[in-house]
Short mmCIF file of C-alpha atoms in Angstrom, two decimals:
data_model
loop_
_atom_site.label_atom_id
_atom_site.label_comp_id
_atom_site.label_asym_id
_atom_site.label_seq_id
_atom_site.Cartn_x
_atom_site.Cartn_y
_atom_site.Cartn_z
CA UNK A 1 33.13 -23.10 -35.15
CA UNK A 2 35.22 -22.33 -38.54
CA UNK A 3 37.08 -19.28 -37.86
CA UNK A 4 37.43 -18.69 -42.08
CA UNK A 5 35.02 -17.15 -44.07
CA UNK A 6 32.99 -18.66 -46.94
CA UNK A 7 34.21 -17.13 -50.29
CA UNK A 8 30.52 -16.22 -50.92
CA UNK A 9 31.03 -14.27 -47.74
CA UNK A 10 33.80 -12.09 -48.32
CA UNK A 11 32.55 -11.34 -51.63
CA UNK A 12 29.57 -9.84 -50.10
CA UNK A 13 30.86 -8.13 -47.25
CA UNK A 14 33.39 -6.31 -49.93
CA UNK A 15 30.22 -5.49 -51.97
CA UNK A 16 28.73 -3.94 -48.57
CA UNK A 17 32.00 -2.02 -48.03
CA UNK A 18 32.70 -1.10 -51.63
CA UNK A 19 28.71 0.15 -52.15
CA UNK A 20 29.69 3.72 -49.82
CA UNK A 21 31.99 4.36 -51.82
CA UNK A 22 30.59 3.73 -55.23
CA UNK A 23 27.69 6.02 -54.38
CA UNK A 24 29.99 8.83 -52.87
CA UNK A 25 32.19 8.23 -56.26
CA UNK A 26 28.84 8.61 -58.86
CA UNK A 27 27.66 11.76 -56.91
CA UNK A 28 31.33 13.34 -57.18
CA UNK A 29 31.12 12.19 -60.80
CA UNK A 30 28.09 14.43 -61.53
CA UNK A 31 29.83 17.80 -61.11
CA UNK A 32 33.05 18.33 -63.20
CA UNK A 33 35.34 21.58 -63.96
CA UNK A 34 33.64 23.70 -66.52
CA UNK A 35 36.69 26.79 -66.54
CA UNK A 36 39.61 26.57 -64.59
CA UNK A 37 40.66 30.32 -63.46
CA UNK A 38 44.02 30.79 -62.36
CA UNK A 39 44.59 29.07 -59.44
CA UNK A 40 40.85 28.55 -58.86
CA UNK A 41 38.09 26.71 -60.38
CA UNK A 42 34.32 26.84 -61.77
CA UNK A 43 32.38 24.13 -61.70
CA UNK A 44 29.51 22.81 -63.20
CA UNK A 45 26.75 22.46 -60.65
CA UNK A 46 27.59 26.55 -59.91
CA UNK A 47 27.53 27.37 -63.66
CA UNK A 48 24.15 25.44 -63.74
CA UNK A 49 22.75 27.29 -60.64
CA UNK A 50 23.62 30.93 -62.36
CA UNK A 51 22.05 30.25 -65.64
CA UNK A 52 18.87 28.52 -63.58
CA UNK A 53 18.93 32.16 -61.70
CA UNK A 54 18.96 33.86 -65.16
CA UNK A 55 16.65 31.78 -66.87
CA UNK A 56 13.83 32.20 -64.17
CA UNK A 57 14.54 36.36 -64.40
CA UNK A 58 14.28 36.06 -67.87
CA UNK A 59 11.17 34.50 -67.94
CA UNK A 60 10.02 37.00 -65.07
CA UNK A 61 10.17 39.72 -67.35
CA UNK A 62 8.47 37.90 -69.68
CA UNK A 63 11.81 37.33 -72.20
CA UNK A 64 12.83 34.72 -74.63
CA UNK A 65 15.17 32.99 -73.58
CA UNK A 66 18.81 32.70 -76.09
CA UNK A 67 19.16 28.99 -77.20
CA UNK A 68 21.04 26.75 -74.39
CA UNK A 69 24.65 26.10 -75.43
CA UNK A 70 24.56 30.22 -76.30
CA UNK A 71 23.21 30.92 -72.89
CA UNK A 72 25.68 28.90 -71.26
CA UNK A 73 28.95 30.31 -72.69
CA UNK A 74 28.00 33.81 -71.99
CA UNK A 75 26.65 33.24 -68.16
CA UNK A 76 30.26 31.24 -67.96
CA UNK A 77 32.04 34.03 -69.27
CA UNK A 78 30.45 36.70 -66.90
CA UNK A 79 31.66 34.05 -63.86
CA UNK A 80 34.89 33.92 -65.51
CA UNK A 81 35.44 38.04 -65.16
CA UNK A 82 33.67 37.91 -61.94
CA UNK A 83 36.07 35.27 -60.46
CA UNK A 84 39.29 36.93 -61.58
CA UNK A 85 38.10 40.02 -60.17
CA UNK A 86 37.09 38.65 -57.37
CA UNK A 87 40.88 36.84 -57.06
CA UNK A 88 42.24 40.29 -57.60
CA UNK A 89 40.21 41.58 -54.84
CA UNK A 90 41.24 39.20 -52.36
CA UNK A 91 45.41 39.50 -52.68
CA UNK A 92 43.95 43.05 -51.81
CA UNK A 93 42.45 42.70 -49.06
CA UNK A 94 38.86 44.11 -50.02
CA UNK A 95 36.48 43.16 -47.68
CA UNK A 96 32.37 43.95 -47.37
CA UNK A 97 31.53 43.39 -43.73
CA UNK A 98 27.83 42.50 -42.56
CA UNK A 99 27.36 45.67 -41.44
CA UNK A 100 28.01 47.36 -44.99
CA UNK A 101 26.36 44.48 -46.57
CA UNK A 102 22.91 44.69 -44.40
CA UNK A 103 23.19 48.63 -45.29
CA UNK A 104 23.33 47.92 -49.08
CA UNK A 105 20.22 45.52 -48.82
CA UNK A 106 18.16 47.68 -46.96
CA UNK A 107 19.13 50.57 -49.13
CA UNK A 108 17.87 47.96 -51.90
CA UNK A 109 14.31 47.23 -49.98
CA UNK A 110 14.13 51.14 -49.54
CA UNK A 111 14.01 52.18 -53.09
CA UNK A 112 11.29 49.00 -53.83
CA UNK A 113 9.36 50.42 -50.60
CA UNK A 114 9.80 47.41 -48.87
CA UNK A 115 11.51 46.46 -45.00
CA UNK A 116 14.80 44.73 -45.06
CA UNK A 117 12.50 41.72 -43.41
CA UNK A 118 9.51 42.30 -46.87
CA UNK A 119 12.44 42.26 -49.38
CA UNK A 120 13.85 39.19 -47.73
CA UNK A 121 10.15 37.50 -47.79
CA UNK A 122 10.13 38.29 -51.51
CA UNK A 123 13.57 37.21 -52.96
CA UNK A 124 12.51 34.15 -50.63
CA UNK A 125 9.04 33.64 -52.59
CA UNK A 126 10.32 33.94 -55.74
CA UNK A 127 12.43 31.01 -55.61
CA UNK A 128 15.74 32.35 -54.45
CA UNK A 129 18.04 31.29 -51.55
CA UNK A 130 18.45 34.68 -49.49
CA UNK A 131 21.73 33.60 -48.31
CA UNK A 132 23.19 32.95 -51.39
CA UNK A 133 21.19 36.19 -52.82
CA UNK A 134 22.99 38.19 -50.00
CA UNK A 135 26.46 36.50 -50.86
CA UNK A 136 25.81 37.49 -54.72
CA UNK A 137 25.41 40.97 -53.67
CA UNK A 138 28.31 41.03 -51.31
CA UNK A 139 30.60 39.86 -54.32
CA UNK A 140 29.02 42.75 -56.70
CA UNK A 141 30.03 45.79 -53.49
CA UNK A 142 33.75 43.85 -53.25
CA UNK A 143 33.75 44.14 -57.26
CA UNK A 144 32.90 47.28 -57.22
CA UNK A 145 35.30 48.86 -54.63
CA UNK A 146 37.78 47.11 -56.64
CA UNK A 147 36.92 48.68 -59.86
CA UNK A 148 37.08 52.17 -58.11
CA UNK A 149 39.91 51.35 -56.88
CA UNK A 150 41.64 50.08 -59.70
CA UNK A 151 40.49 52.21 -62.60
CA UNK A 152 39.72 56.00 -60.82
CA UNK A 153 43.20 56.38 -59.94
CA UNK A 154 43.77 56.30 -63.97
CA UNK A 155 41.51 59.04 -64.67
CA UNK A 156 42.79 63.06 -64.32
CA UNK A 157 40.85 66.10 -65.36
CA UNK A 158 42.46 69.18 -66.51
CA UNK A 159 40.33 72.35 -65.99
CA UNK A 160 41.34 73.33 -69.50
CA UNK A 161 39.46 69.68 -70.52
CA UNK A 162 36.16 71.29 -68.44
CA UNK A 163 36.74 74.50 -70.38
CA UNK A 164 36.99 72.70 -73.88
CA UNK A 165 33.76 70.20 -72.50
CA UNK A 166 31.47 73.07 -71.25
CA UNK A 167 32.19 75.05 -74.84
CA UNK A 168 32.09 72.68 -76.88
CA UNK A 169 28.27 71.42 -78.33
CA UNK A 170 27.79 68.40 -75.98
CA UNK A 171 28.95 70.37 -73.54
CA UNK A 172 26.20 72.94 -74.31
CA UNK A 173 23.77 69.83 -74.70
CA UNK A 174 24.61 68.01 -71.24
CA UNK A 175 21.62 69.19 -69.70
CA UNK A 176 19.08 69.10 -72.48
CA UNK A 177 19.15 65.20 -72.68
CA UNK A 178 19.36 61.73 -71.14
CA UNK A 179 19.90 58.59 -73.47
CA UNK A 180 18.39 55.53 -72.73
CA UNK A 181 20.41 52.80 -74.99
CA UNK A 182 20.58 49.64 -75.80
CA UNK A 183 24.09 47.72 -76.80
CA UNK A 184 25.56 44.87 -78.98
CA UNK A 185 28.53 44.18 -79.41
CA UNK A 186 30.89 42.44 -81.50
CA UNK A 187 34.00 42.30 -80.00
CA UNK A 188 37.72 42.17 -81.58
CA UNK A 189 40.48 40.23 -79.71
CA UNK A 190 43.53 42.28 -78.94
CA UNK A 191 46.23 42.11 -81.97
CA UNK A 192 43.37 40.71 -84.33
CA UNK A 193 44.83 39.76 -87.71
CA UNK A 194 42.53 41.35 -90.54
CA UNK A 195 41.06 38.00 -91.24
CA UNK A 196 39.33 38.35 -87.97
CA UNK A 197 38.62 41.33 -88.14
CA UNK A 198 36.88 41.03 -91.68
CA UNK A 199 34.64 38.45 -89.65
CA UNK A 200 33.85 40.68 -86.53
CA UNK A 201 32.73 43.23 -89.30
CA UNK A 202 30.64 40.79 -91.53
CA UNK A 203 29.08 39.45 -88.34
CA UNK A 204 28.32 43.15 -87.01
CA UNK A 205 26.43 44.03 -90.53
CA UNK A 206 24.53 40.67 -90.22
CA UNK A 207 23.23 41.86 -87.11
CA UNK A 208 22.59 45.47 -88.22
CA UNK A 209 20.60 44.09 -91.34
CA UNK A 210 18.53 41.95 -88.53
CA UNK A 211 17.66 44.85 -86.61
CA UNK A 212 16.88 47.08 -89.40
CA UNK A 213 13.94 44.54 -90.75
CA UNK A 214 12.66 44.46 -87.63
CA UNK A 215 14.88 41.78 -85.44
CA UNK A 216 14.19 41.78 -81.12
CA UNK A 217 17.16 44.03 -80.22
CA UNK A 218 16.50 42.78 -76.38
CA UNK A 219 16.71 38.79 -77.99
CA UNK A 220 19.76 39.48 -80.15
CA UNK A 221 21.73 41.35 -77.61
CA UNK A 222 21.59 38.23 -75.39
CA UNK A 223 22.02 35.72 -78.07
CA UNK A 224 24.59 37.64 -79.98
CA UNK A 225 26.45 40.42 -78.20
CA UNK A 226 29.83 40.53 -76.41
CA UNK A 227 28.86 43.25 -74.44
CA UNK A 228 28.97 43.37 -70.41
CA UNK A 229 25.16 43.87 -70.63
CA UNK A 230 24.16 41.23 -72.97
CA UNK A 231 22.68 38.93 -70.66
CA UNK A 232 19.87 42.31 -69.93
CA UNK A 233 19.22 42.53 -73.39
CA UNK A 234 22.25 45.09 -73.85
CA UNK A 235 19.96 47.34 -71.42
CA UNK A 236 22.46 50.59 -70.14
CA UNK A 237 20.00 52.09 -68.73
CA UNK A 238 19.68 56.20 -68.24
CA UNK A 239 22.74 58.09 -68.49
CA UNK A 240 22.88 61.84 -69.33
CA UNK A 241 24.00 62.52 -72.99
CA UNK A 242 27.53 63.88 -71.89
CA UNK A 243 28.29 60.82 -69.53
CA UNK A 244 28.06 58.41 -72.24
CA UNK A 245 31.43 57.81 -73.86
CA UNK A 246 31.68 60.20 -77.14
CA UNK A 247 31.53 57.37 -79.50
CA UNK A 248 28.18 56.44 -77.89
CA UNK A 249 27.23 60.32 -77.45
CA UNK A 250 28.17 61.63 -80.58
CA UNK A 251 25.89 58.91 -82.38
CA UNK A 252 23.16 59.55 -80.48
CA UNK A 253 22.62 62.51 -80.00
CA UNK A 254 20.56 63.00 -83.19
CA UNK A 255 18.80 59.54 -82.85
CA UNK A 256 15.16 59.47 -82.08
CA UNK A 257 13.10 56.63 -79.77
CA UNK A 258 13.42 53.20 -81.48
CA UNK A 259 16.41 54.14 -84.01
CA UNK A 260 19.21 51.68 -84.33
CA UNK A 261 22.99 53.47 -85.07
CA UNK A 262 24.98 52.51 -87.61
CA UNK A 263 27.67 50.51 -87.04
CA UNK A 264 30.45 51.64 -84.97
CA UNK A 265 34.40 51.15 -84.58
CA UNK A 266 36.44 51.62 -81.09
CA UNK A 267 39.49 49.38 -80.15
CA UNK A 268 37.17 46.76 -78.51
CA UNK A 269 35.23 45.96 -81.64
CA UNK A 270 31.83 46.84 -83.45
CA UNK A 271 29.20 48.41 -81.75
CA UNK A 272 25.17 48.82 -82.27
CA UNK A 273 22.88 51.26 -80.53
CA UNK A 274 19.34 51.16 -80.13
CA UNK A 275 17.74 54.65 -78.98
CA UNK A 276 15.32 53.00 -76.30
CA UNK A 277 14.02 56.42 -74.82
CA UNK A 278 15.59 59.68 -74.52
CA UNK A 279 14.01 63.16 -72.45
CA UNK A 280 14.68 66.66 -72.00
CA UNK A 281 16.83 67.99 -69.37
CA UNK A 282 15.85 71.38 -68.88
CA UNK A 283 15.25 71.93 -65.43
CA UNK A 284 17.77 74.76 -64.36
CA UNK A 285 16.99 74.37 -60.49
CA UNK A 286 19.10 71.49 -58.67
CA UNK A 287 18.28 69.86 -54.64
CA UNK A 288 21.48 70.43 -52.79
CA UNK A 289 21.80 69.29 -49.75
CA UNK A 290 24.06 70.89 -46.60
CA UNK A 291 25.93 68.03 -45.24
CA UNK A 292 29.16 67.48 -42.92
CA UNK A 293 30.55 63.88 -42.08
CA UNK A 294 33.52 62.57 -40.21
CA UNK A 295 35.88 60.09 -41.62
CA UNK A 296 37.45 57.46 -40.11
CA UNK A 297 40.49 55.14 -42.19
CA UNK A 298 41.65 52.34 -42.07
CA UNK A 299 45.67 51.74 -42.59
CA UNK A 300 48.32 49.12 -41.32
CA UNK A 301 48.15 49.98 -38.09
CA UNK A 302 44.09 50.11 -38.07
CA UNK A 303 41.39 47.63 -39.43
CA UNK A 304 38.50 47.85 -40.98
CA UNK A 305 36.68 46.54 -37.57
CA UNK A 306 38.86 48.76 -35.51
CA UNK A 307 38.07 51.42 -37.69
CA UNK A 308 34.34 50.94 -37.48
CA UNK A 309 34.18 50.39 -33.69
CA UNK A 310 35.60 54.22 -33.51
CA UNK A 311 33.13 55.60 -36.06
CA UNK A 312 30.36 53.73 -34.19
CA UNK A 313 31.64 54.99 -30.51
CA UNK A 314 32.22 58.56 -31.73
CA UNK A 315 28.69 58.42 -33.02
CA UNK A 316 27.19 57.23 -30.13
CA UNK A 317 28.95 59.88 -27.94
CA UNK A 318 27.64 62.29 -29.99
CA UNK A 319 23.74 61.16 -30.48
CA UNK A 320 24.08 61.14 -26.33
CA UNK A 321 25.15 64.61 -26.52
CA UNK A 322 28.67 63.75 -24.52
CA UNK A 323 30.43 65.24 -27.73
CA UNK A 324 29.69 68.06 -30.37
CA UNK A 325 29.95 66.65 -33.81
CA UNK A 326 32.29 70.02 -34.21
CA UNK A 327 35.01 69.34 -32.01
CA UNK A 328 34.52 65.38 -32.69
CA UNK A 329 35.41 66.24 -36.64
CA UNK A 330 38.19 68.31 -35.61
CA UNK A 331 39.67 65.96 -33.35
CA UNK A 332 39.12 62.64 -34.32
CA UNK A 333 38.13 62.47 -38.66
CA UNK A 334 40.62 61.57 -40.86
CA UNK A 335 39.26 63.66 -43.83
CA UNK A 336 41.87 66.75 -44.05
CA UNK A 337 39.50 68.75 -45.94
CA UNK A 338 36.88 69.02 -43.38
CA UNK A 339 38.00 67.91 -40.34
CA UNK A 340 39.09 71.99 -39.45
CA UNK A 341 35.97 73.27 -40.38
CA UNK A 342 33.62 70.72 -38.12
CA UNK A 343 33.59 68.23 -41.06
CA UNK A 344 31.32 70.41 -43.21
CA UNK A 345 31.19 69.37 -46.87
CA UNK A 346 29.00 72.83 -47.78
CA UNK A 347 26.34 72.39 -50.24
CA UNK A 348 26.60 68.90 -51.90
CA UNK A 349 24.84 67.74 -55.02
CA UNK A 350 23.18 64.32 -56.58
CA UNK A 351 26.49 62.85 -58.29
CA UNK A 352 29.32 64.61 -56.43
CA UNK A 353 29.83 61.99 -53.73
CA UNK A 354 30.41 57.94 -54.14
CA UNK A 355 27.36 55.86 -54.59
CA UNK A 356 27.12 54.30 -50.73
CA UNK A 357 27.96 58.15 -49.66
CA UNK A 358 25.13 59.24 -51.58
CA UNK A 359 22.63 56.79 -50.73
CA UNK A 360 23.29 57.56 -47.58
CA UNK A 361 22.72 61.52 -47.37
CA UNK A 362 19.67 60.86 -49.60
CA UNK A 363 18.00 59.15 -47.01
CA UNK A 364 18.64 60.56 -44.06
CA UNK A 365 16.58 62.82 -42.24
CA UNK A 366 17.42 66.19 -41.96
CA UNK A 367 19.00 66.86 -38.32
CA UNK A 368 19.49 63.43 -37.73
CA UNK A 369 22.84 61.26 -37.60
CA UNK A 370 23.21 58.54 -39.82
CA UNK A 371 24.31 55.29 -39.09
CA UNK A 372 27.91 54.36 -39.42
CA UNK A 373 28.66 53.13 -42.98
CA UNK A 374 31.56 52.27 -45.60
CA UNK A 375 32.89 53.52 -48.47
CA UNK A 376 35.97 53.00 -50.56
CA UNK A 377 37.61 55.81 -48.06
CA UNK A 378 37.20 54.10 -44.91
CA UNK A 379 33.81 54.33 -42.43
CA UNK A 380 31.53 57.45 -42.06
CA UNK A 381 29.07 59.01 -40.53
CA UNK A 382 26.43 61.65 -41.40
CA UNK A 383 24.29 64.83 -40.73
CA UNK A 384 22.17 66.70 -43.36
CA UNK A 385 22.38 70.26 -42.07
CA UNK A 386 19.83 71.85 -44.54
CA UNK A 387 18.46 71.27 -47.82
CA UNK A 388 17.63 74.16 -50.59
CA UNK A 389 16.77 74.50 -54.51
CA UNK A 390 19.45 76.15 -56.19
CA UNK A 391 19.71 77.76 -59.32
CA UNK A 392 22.27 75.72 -61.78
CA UNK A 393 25.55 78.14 -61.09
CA UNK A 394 28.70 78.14 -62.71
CA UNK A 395 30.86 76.45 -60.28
CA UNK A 396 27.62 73.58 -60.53
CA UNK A 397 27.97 73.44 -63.93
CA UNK A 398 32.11 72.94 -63.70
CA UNK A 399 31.17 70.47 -61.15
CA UNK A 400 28.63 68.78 -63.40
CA UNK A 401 30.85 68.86 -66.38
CA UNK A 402 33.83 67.33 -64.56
CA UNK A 403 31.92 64.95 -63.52
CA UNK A 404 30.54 63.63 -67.13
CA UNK A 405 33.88 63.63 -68.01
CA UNK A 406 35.14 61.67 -65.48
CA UNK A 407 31.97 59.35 -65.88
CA UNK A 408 33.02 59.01 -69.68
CA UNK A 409 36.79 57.96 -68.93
CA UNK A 410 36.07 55.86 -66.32
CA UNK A 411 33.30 53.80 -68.30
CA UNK A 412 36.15 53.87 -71.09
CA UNK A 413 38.91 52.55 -68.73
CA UNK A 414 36.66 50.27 -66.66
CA UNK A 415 36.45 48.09 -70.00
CA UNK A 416 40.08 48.22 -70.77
CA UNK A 417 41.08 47.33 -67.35
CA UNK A 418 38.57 44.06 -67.54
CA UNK A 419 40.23 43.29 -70.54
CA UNK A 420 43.99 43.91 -69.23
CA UNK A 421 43.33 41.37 -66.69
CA UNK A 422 41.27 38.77 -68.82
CA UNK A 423 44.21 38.76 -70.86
CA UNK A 424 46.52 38.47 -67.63
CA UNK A 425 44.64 36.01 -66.44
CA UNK A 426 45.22 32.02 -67.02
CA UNK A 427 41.78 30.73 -68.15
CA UNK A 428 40.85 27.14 -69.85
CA UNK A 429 37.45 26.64 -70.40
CA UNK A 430 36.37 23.23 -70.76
CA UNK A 431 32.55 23.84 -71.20
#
C-alpha cells in the first residue's frame, strides 16, 4: 500500500482543515472597533445592541425615530461617556454588589406596583435580556456613586448664600412652582475659535426658527441636540423652579405650558427650552418622617462584604431582640453624629437624605427594621420611629433652600466634570 498521498488528497484534506478556520475568521470579521476608549474598546455588535434597545423604546412610546447614521453617533457617544466613567470608576474601586443591585430593582418593581419576580416577567416579555437589563442598571448605580463622589465634594454652601437665596425672588418663588422642561442643545467645544462659534449660533437659531413654526421639540431634541437627554427627547423631567440651574430658572420662570425660550448662552454652548408643564407649589404642610439608622464603613482595613456581614449580623441581633438598636448605634455605627444619641436622625424630610437612603425610609413600615442596604457612605440599616405633617418652618425652609442650591451647583458641576474627563480622556472614533 502507497504510504504518499495523492496531490488531489492533500489538497482536500487542507481544504477540510483550512474550512474551521475560515468560518471562525468571517464571523470575527463581522464585528469591528467602532471607538476605541483609552485603554478599552467599543465595538460594533454592542453599539448595534444599544441603539436596537433604543429604537424598540422609541417606538414603545410611540416616537419617531432620528434618521440612522444620526441615531448612531449620539447612542455611541452616550457609550463613550459611559465607558470612561465607568474606567474611572473601576481604578476606584466602586463596586454595586447583588445585594444593592436586587434592592435597586425591587425598589424599581415597587414604584410600577409590580414583584421583583412581575417586573422581571415584563422586561422579559418585552424583548429584553434580564441579565443584561440588570447589568445596565448595575453600571447606571456604579455611575452614579461615582458622580457623587466626584462632583459633591466640589460643591460648599455658605449660610450667607441661603440668606441671599431665601431673599432673593426665586428664593421667594421656590415653593410656588415646579418646571417641567424640555432641552436642546448646541454645544461649543472648549477654546472654540469664533468661526465655530458663529456656527454653533447659526445652527441654534435654525433650530429656534423650527420650533417656533411649529417643529416636534421631542424629534429635534433627538435628532439635533448635544444635550445628555437628547436621546428622551431632551425630557428633564420635574424639578422645582429653584433647583434648576439659574440660567434655566431665570428663563422660565415667566414661561407658560408649550412656550419655547429664547436662545440661551452658558460656557457649554446654546441652549433651548420648551415649557412642557409647570404647577403650583403651595402646599405649606410637609410629611416628615422620625427615623434613626446605624452606619457601618468600609475603609482599608474593612470591605465592602465585611462591612455588610456586620450591618446584616447587628440587624439580625437586634430583630431577635438579643440587642437594643440604642446601645447597638452607640457601640457599633460609624456615623459620629448619631451614634451617641441611639442613631437618631430626628425628623427627616423628602430630599434631605441620598436617593438609596431615601427610598429606603419611604418604604419602610413604621416600627419595622429595614433591610441592610448601601449607600455612597458605607451599609445601613433602618427604623421609622414616627411620621407627622409639619408646618413648613424656618429651619425647613433653610434646609429646603440649601438644598436647591446645592441641587443647582451640582447639576452645573456634574456637566463640567463629564466634560473635564471627555477631554482627559483618549477617544478615536472610527464609526
Amino acid at each position: 500500500m502507497s504510504k504518499t498521498m495523492p496531490r488531489w488528497g492533500k489538497a482536500l484534506l487542507l481544504a477540510m482543515l483550512c474550512l474551521p478556520l475560515m468560518a471562525q475568521a468571517k464571523v470575527q470579521m463581522l464585528d469591528r472597533i467602532v471607538a476605541v476608549v483609552n485603554d478599552g474598546a467599543i465595538m460594533a455588535s454592542e453599539l448595534d445592541d444599544r441603539v436596537a434597545t433604543i429604537a424598540m423604546q422609541f417606538q414603545q412610546k410611540g416616537q419617531q425615530l432620528p434618521p440612522p447614521a444620526v441615531m448612531r453617533e449620539q447612542v455611541l457617544n452616550r457609550m463613550v461617556l459611559e465607558r470612561i466613567q465607568l474606567q474611572l470608576a473601576d481604578r476606584a474601586g466602586i463596586k454595586v454588589d447583588d445585594t444593592s443591585l436586587n434592592q435597586a430593582l425591587a425598589g424599581i418593581a415597587r414604584q410600577n406596583n409590580m414583584t421583583l419576580e412581575q417586573f422581571a416577567d415584563t422586561i422579559q416579555s418585552d424583548g429584553h435580556d434580564w441579565g443584561h437589563f440588570r447589568e445596565q442598571i448595575r453600571q447606571e448605580m456604579v455611575i452614579s456613586r461615582l458622580q457623587q463622589r466626584s462632583v459633591a465634594s466640589r460643591i460648599h454652601i455658605t449660610d450667607r448664600e441661603v440668606d441671599r437665596f431665601l431673599n432673593s425672588e426665586m428664593g421667594k418663588k421656590m415653593f410656588q412652582a415646579d418646571f417641567h422642561l424640555g432641552h436642546i442643545l448646541v454645544r461649543v467645544p472648549p477654546h472654540a475659535s469664533p468661526d465655530d462659534i458663529k456656527q454653533a449660533r447659526a445652527k441654534a437659531e435654525t433650530l429656534l426658527k423650527k420650533l417656533k413654526d411649529g417643529a416636534d421639540f421631542s424629534n429635534l431634541a433627538v435628532s439635533e441636540s448635544d444635550g445628555p437627554k437628547a436621546l428622551d427627547g431632551g425630557d428633564l423631567g420635574w424639578r422645582p423652579a429653584a433647583q434648576w440651574p439659574s440660567l434655566f430658572s431665570d428663563a422660565a420662570i415667566d414661561m407658560k405650558k408649550g412656550d419655547i425660550s429664547d436662545l440661551l448662552r452658558s460656557g457649554a454652548g446654546f441652549h433651548i427650552l420648551k415649557m412642557i408643564d409647570r404647577r403650583g407649589g403651595t402646599e405649606k404642610v410637609v410629611t416628615q418622617y422620625k427615623v434613626r439608622h446605624i452606619l457601618i464603613k468600609t475603609d482599608a482595613l474593612t470591605t465592602a462584604e465585611q462591612a455588610h456581614d456586620r450591618a446584616q449580623r447587628l440587624h439580625d441581633r437586634i430583630a431577635k431582640g438579643e440587642l437594643s438598636f440604642d446601645k447597638a448605634a452607640a457601640e457599633y455605627s460609624d456615623d459620629p453624629g448619631s451614634a451617641h444619641s441611639g442613631g437618631d436622625l430626628g425628623w427627616v424630610s423628602r430630599g434631605d437624605m441620598v436617593p438609596e437612603f431615601e427610598s429606603m425610609m419611604l418604604s419602610t413600615p413604621q416600627g419595622q427594621l429595614s433591610p441592610v442596604f448601601e449607600t455612597q457612605f458605607g451599609w445601613h440599616f433602618l427604623e421609622v420611629e414616627g411620621k407627622r405633617d409639619a408646618d413648613m418652618s424656618e429651619e425647613y425652609r433653610r434646609s429646603q433652600a440649601m438644598h436647591a442650591l446645592q441641587k443647582r451647583r451640582y447639576e452645573e458641576a456634574l456637566d463640567d466634570w463629564i466634560q473635564e474627563q471627555r477631554n482627559d480622556a483618549y477617544v478615536d472614533i472610527r464609526l
